[in-house]
Coordinates of C-alpha atoms and ligand atoms in Angstrom, one line a residue:
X665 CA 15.3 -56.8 -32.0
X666 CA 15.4 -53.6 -34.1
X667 CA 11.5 -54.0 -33.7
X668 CA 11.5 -54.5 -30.0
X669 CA 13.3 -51.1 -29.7
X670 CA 11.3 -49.1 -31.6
X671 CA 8.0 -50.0 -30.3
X672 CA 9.6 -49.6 -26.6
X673 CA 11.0 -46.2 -27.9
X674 CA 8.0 -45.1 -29.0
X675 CA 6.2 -46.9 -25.5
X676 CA 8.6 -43.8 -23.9
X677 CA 7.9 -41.1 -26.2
X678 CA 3.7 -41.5 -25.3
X679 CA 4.2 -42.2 -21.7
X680 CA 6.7 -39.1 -21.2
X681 CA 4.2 -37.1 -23.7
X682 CA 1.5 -38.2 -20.8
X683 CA 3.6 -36.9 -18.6
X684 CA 4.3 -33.9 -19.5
X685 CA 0.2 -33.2 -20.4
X686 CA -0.5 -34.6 -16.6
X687 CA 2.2 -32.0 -15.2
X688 CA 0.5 -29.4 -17.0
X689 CA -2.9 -29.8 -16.1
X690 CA -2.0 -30.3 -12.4
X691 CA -0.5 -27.0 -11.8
X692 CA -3.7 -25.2 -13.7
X693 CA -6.7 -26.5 -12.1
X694 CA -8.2 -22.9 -12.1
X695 CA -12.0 -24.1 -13.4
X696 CA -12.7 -24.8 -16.6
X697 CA -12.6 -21.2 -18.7
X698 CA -9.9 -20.2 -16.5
X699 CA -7.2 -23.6 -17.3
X700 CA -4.6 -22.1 -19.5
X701 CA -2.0 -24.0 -20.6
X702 CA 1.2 -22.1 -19.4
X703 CA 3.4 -22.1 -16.3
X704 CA 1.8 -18.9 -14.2
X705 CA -1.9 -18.1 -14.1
X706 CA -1.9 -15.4 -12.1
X707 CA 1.1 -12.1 -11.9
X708 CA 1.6 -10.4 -9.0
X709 CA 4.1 -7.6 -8.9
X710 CA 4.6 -5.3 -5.6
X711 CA 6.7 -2.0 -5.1
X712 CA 9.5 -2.6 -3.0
X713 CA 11.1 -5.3 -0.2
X714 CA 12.9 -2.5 1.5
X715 CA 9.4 -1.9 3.2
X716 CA 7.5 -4.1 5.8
X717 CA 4.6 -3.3 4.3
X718 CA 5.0 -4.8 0.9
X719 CA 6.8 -7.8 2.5
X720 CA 3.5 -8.0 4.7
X721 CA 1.6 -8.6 1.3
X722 CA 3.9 -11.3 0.2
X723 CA 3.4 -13.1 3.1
X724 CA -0.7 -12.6 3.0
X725 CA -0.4 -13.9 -0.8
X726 CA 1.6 -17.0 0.4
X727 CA -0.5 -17.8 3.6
X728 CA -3.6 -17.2 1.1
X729 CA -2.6 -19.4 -1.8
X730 CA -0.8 -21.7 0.2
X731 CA -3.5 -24.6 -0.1
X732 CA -4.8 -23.3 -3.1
X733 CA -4.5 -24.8 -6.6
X734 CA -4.0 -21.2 -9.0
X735 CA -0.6 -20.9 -10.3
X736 CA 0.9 -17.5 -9.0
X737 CA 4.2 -15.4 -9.6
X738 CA 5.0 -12.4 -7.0
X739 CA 7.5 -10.3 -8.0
X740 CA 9.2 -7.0 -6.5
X741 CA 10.0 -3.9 -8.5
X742 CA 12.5 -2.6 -5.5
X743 CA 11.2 1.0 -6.7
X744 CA 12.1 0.9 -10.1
X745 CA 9.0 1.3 -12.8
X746 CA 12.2 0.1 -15.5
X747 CA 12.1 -3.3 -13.2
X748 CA 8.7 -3.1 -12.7
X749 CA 7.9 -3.3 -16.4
X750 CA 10.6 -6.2 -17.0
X751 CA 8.5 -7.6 -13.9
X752 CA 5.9 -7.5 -16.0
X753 CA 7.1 -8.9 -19.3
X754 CA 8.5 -11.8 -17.7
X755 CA 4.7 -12.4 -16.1
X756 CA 3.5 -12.2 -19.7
X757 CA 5.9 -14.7 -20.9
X758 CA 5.2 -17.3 -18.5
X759 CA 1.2 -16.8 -20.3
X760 CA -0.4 -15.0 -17.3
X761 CA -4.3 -14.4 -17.8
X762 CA -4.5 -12.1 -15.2
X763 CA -2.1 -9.4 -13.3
X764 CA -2.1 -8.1 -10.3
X765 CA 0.3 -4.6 -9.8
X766 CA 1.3 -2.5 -7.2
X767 CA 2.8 0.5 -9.0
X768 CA 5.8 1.6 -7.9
X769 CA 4.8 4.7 -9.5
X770 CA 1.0 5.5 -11.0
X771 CA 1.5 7.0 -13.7
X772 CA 4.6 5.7 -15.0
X773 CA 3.7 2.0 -14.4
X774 CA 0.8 2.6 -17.8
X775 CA 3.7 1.4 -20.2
X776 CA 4.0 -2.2 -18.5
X777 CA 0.0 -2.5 -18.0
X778 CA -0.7 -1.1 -21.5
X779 CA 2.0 -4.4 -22.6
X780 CA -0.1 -7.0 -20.8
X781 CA -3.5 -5.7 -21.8
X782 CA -2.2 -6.3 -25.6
X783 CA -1.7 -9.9 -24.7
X784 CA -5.4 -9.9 -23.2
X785 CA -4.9 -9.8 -19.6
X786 CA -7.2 -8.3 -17.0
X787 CA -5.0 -6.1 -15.1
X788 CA -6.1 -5.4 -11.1
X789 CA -4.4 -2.3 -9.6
X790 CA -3.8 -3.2 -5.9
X791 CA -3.6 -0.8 -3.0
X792 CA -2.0 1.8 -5.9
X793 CA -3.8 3.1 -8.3
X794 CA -2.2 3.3 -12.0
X795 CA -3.3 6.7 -13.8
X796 CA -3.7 8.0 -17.2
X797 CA -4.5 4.6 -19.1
X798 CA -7.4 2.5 -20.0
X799 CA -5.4 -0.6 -19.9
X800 CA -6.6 -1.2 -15.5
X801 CA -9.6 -3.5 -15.6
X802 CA -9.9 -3.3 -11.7
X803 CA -8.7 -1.5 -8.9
X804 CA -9.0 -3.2 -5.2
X805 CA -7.9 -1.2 -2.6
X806 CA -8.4 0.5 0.9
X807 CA -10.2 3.3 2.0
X808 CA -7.4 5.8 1.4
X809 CA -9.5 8.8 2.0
X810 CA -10.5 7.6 5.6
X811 CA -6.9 6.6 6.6
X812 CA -6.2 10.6 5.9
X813 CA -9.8 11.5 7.8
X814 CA -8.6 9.5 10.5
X815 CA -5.3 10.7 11.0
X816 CA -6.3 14.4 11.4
X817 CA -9.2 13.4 13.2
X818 CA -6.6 11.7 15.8
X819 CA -5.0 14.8 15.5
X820 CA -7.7 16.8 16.5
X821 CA -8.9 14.7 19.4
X822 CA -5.5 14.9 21.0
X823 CA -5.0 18.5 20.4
X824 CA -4.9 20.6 23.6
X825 CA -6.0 24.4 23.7
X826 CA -5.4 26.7 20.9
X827 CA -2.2 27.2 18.4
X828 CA -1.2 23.9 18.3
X829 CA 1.9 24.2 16.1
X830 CA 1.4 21.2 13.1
X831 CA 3.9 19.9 11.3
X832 CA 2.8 18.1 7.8
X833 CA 4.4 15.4 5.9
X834 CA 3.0 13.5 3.3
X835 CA 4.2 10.4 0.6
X836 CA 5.6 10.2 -2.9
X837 CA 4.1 12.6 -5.3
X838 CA 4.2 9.8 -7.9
X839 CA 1.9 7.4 -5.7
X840 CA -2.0 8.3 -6.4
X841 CA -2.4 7.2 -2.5
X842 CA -0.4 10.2 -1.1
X843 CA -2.9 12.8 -2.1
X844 CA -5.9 11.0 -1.4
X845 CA -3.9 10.6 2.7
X846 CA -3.6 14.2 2.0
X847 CA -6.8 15.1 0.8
X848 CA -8.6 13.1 3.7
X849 CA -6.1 15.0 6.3
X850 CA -6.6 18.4 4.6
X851 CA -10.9 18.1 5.1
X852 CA -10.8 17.3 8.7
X853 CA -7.4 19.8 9.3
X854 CA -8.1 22.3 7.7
X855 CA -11.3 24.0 9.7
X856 CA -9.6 23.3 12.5
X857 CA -6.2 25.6 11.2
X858 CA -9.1 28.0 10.3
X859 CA -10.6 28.1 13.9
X860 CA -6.9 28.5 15.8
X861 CA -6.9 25.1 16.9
X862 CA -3.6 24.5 14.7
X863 CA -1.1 26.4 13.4
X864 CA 0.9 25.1 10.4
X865 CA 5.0 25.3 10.9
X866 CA 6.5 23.8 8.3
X867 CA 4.8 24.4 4.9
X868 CA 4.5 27.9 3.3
X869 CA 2.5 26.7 0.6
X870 CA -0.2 25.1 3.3
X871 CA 0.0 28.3 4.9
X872 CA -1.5 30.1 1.6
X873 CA -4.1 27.4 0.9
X874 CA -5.4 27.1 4.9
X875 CA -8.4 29.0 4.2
X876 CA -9.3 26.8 1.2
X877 CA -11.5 24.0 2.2
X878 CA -11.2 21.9 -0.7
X879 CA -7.6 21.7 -2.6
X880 CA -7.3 21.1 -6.5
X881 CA -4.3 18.4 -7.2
X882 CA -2.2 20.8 -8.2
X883 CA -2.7 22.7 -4.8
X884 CA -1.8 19.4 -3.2
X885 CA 1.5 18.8 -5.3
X886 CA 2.2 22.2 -4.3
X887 CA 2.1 21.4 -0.6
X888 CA 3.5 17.4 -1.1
X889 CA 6.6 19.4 -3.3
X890 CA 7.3 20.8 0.6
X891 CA 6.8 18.2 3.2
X892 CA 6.5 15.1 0.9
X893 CA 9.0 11.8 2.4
X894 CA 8.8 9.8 -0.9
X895 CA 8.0 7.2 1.3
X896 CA 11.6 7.2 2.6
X897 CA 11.9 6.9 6.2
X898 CA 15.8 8.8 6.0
X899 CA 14.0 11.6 3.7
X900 CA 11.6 12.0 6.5
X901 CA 14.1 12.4 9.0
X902 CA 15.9 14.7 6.7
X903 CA 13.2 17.2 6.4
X904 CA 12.3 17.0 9.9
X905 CA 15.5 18.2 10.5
X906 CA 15.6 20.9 8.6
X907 CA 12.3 22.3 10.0
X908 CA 13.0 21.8 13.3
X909 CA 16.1 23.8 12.8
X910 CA 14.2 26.3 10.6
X911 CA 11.3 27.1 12.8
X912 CA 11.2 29.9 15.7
X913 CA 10.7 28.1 19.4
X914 CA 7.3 29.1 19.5
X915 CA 6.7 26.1 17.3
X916 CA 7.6 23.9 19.2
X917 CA 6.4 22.9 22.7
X918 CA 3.7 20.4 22.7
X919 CA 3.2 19.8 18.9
X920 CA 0.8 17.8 16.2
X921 CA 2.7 15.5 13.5
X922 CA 0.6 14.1 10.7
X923 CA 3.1 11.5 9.6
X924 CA 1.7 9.7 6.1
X925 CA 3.0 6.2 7.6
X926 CA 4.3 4.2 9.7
X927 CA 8.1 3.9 7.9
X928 CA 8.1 7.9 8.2
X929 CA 6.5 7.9 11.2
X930 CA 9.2 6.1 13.3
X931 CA 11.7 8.5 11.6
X932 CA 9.9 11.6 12.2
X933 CA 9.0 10.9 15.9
X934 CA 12.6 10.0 16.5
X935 CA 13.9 12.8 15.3
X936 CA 11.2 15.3 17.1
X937 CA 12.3 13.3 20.6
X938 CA 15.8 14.5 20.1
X939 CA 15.1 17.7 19.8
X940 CA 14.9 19.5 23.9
X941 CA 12.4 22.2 22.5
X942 CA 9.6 19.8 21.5
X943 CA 8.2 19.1 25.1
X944 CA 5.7 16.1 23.6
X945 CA 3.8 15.3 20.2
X946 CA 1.2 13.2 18.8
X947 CA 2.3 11.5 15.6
X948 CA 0.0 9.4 13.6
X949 CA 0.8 6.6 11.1
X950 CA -0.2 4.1 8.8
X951 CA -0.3 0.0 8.1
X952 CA 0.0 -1.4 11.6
X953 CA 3.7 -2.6 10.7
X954 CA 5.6 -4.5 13.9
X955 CA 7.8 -2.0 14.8
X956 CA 5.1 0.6 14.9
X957 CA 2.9 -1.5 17.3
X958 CA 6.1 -1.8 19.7
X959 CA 6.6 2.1 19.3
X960 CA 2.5 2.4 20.1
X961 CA 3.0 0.1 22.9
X962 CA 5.8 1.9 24.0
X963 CA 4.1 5.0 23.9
X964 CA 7.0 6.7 21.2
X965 CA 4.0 6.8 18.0
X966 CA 0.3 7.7 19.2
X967 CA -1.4 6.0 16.8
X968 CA -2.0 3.6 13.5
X969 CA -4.3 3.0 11.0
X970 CA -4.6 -0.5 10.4
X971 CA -5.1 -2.2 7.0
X972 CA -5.9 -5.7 7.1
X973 CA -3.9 -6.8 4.3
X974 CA -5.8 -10.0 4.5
X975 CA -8.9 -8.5 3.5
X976 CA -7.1 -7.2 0.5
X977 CA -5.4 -10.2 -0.2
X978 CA -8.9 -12.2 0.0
X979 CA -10.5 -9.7 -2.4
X980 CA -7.5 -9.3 -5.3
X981 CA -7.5 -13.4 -5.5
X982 CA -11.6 -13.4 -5.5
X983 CA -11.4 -11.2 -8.1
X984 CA -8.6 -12.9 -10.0
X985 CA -10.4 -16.0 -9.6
X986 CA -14.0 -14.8 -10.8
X987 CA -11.9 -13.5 -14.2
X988 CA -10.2 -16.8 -14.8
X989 CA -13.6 -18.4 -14.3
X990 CA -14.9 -16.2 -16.6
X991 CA -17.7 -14.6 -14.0
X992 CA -17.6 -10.6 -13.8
X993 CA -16.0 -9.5 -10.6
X994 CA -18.0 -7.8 -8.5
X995 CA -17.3 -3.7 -7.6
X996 CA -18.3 -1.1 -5.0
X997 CA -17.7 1.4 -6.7
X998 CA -14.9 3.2 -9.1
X999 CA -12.0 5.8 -9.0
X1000 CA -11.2 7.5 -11.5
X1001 CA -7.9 7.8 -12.7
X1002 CA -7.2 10.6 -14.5
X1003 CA -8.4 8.9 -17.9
X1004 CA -11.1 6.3 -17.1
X1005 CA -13.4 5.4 -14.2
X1006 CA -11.9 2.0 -12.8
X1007 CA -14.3 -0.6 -11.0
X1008 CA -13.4 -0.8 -7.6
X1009 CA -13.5 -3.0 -4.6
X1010 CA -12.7 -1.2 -1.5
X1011 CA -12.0 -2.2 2.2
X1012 CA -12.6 -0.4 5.6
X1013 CA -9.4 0.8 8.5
X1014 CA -9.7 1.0 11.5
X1015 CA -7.6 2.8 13.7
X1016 CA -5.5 1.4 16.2
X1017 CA -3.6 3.3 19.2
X1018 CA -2.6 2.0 23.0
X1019 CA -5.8 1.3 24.4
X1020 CA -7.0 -1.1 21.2
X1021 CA -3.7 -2.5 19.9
X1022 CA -4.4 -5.9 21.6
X1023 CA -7.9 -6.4 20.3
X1024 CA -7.2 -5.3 17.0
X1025 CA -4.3 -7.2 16.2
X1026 CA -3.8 -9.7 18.6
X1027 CA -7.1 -11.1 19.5
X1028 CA -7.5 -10.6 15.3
X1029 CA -4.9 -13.0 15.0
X1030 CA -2.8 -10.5 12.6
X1031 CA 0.5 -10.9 14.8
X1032 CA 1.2 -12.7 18.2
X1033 CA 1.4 -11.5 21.4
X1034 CA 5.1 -13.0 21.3
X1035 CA 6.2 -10.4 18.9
X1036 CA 6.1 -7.7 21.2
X1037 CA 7.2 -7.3 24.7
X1038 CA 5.3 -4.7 27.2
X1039 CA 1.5 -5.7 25.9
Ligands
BGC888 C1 0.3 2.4 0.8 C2 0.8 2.5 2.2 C3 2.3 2.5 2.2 C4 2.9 3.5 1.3 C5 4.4 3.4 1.2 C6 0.9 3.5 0.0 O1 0.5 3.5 -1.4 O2 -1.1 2.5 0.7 O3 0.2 1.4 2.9 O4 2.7 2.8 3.5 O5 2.3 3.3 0.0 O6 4.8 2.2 0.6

C-alpha cells in the first residue's frame, strides 16, 4: 500500500511538474532567441489615463496583440516619474526582455530606464523621447516637427489680411515633444510675424525672439515658461484667461490660436468663445481624439493633426519583436537626445480639418461614423 502511494505521489509530482513546464512555454512562444522563461516578455508603460490619447494607445496595443502570442504588461504612470519607475521595476521583476516607455517626463524617466538596461533589456522610447541617458536602445515615434510645421502652416492659410493678433500655447516643458511642436510652429510662424501677417499677444518673451529665425532650447523654454499648458486642459484655460483679460481690444477681433493639442485645444477655444471681443478664431490641435473630431465637425476647433496610433503601435511591437528574435531592428533615422544619438523609426501625420475628417478617419476605419453625430 505504502508503495502504491508513493509511486502515485510521485506519478503527481511529474505530471504537475509537466504542467507547470507546458504553462510556461505556452504563454512565451516569442521564436526561439526570444522564449524567456518568465511571466511578461514584453513592458509597456504609458504617461497618464486622465488623457484620451494615452487611453487611445492602450487600446491600439490590445487590438494589436489581441491574437498574438508575445506576453505583454501595459501600465500607466498617471503622471508621476516616482510611479513610472515602480512601473518599471515591477516590469523587471516579472523578467521583461524588452520595454517599451512613454515618459511621463524625458529627462527624469533616465533613472527607471538606466534600472532595466542593468538587467539587459532593450528599452524603446515611444512617442516621448527620454533625454540625457545612454540606457534608450530605440526611439519610435511621429513626425513631431511636422505636427508643429503643420499647425502654423494651418495658421497661415487661414489667416486673413495683416496683424492677425496670435496667441501661442505650447506643452510641458518636461516632455521633449513640446519643443520640437514648438520648434516646427516657430519656422513656419515666425517669417510670417516678421512680414505683419501676425502679431504675437500673449508672450513677451516671443515678442523679443520674433526676429530670430531659428531658436536655441533655452530660447524655447523661455517662451514655453509663458504660454506652456503642461498638457493640462484646466491650465490652458487658466492662462487663456488671464491673457484675454490682460490684452488691449485690439488683440482681439478675428484671432490665430496655435493650441499644442487637442486636450488644450478644447479648453482654449472654449474659453476664447466666451469672450464677446474675440469675433472668430482658428485653433489648431493635435491626435485626432473623439471629442476633437465632434468639435471639428461642429465647426468649434479648425483643425487636427492626426497620428495614426496604429502605425505606431505596429512599428514599437515590430521592433520589440525583431529584438526578442534576436534580428536588429530596422531605423530611419536618429534623434539625439541630449547625450546620445538614438535609432529611430518615425511615422508621417496628416492633417485633418472639416472637409477631410470623414476620409481620414472614417473611411480609415480609425473610429465609426456612429461616434459622432452631424458627419
Ligand atoms: C504627444 C501628444 C500628446 C501630448 C500630451 C505628447 O508627447 O506626442 O500626442 O497630446 O504629449 O499628452
Amino acid at each position: 500500500m505504502k508503495k502504491v502511494w508513493k509511486s502515485l505521489s510521485l506519478f503527481l509530482v511529474v505530471t504537475l511538474l509537466a504542467g507547470m513546464l507546458a504553462a510556461c512555454n505556452s504563454g512565451e512562444q516569442v521564436g526561439d532567441s526570444g522564449a524567456s522563461d518568465s511571466g511578461v516578455s514584453v513592458g509597456i508603460v504609458l504617461p497618464t489615463k486622465d488623457e484620451p490619447r494615452w487611453v487611445q494607445d492602450e487600446q491600439r496595443f490590445k487590438d494589436a496583440l489581441a491574437d498574438s502570442d508575445y506576453t505583454t504588461e501595459i501600465l500607466f504612470s498617471q503622471g508621476s516619474s516616482a510611479k513610472e519607475k515602480e512601473n518599471v521595476e515591477t516590469l523587471i521583476s516579472k523578467g521583461i526582455k524588452v520595454l517599451i516607455i512613454a515618459p511621463h517626463d524625458g529627462a527624469a524617466a533616465g533613472a527607471a530606464v538606466e534600472a532595466a538596461k542593468q538587467e539587459g533589456i532593450t528599452v524603446i522610447a515611444y512617442d516621448r523621447l527620454i533625454t540625457e541617458t545612454d540606457a534608450v536602445d530605440y526611439y519610435v515615434t511621429f513626425d513631431s516637427i511636422a505636427v508643429g510645421m503643420a499647425q502654423a502652416q494651418y495658421l497661415v492659410d487661414n489667416a486673413q489680411g495683416t496683424n492677425v493678433p496670435l496667441y501661442l500655447y505650447a506643452g510641458a516643458a518636461s516632455d521633449n515633444n513640446a519643443f520640437l511642436f514648438f520648434e516646427g510652429a516657430w519656422s513656419v510662424l515666425q517669417p510670417k510675424i516678421a512680414d505683419g501677417t501676425f502679431v504675437i499677444a500673449n508672450s513677451s518673451e516671443a515678442v523679443t525672439l520674433q526676429d530670430k529665425a531659428e531658436l536655441s532650447r533655452d530660447e524655447m523654454g523661455k517662451i514655453l515658461g509663458q504660454v506652456t499648458t503642461n498638457w493640462d486642459p484646466s491650465e490652458a484655460i487658466n492662462k487663456a484667461q488671464t491673457h484675454l483679460t490682460a490684452v488691449s481690444e485690439d488683440m482681439k477681433g478675428s484671432v490665430a490660436i496655435l493650441a499644442p493639442n487637442d486636450g488644450t485645444a478644447r479648453s482654449i477655444a472654449d474659453t476664447f468663445v466666451s469672450d464677446n471681443v474675440i469675433t472668430d478664431f482658428t485653433i489648431t490641435g493635435q491626435d485626432a481624439e473623439k471629442a476633437s473630431i465632434q468639435y471639428i465637425i461642429d465647426g468649434k476647433q479648425s483643425m487636427t493633426v492626426f497620428k495614426d496610433v496604429r502605425t505606431l503601435v505596429k512599428d514599437a511591437m515590430g521592433m520589440a519583436i525583431d529584438i526578442l528574435d534576436g534580428n536588429t531592428p530596422e531605423t530611419t533615422g536618429s534623434y539625439n537626445n541630449g547625450k546620445t544619438d538614438v535609432k529611430a523609426k518615425q511615422t508621417d501625420v496628416i492633417v485633418v480639418e472639416q472637409e477631410n475628417v470623414k476620409m481620414e478617419l472614417i473611411d480609415s476605419e480609425y473610429y465609426e461614423a456612429s461616434e459622432f453625430t452631424g458627419l
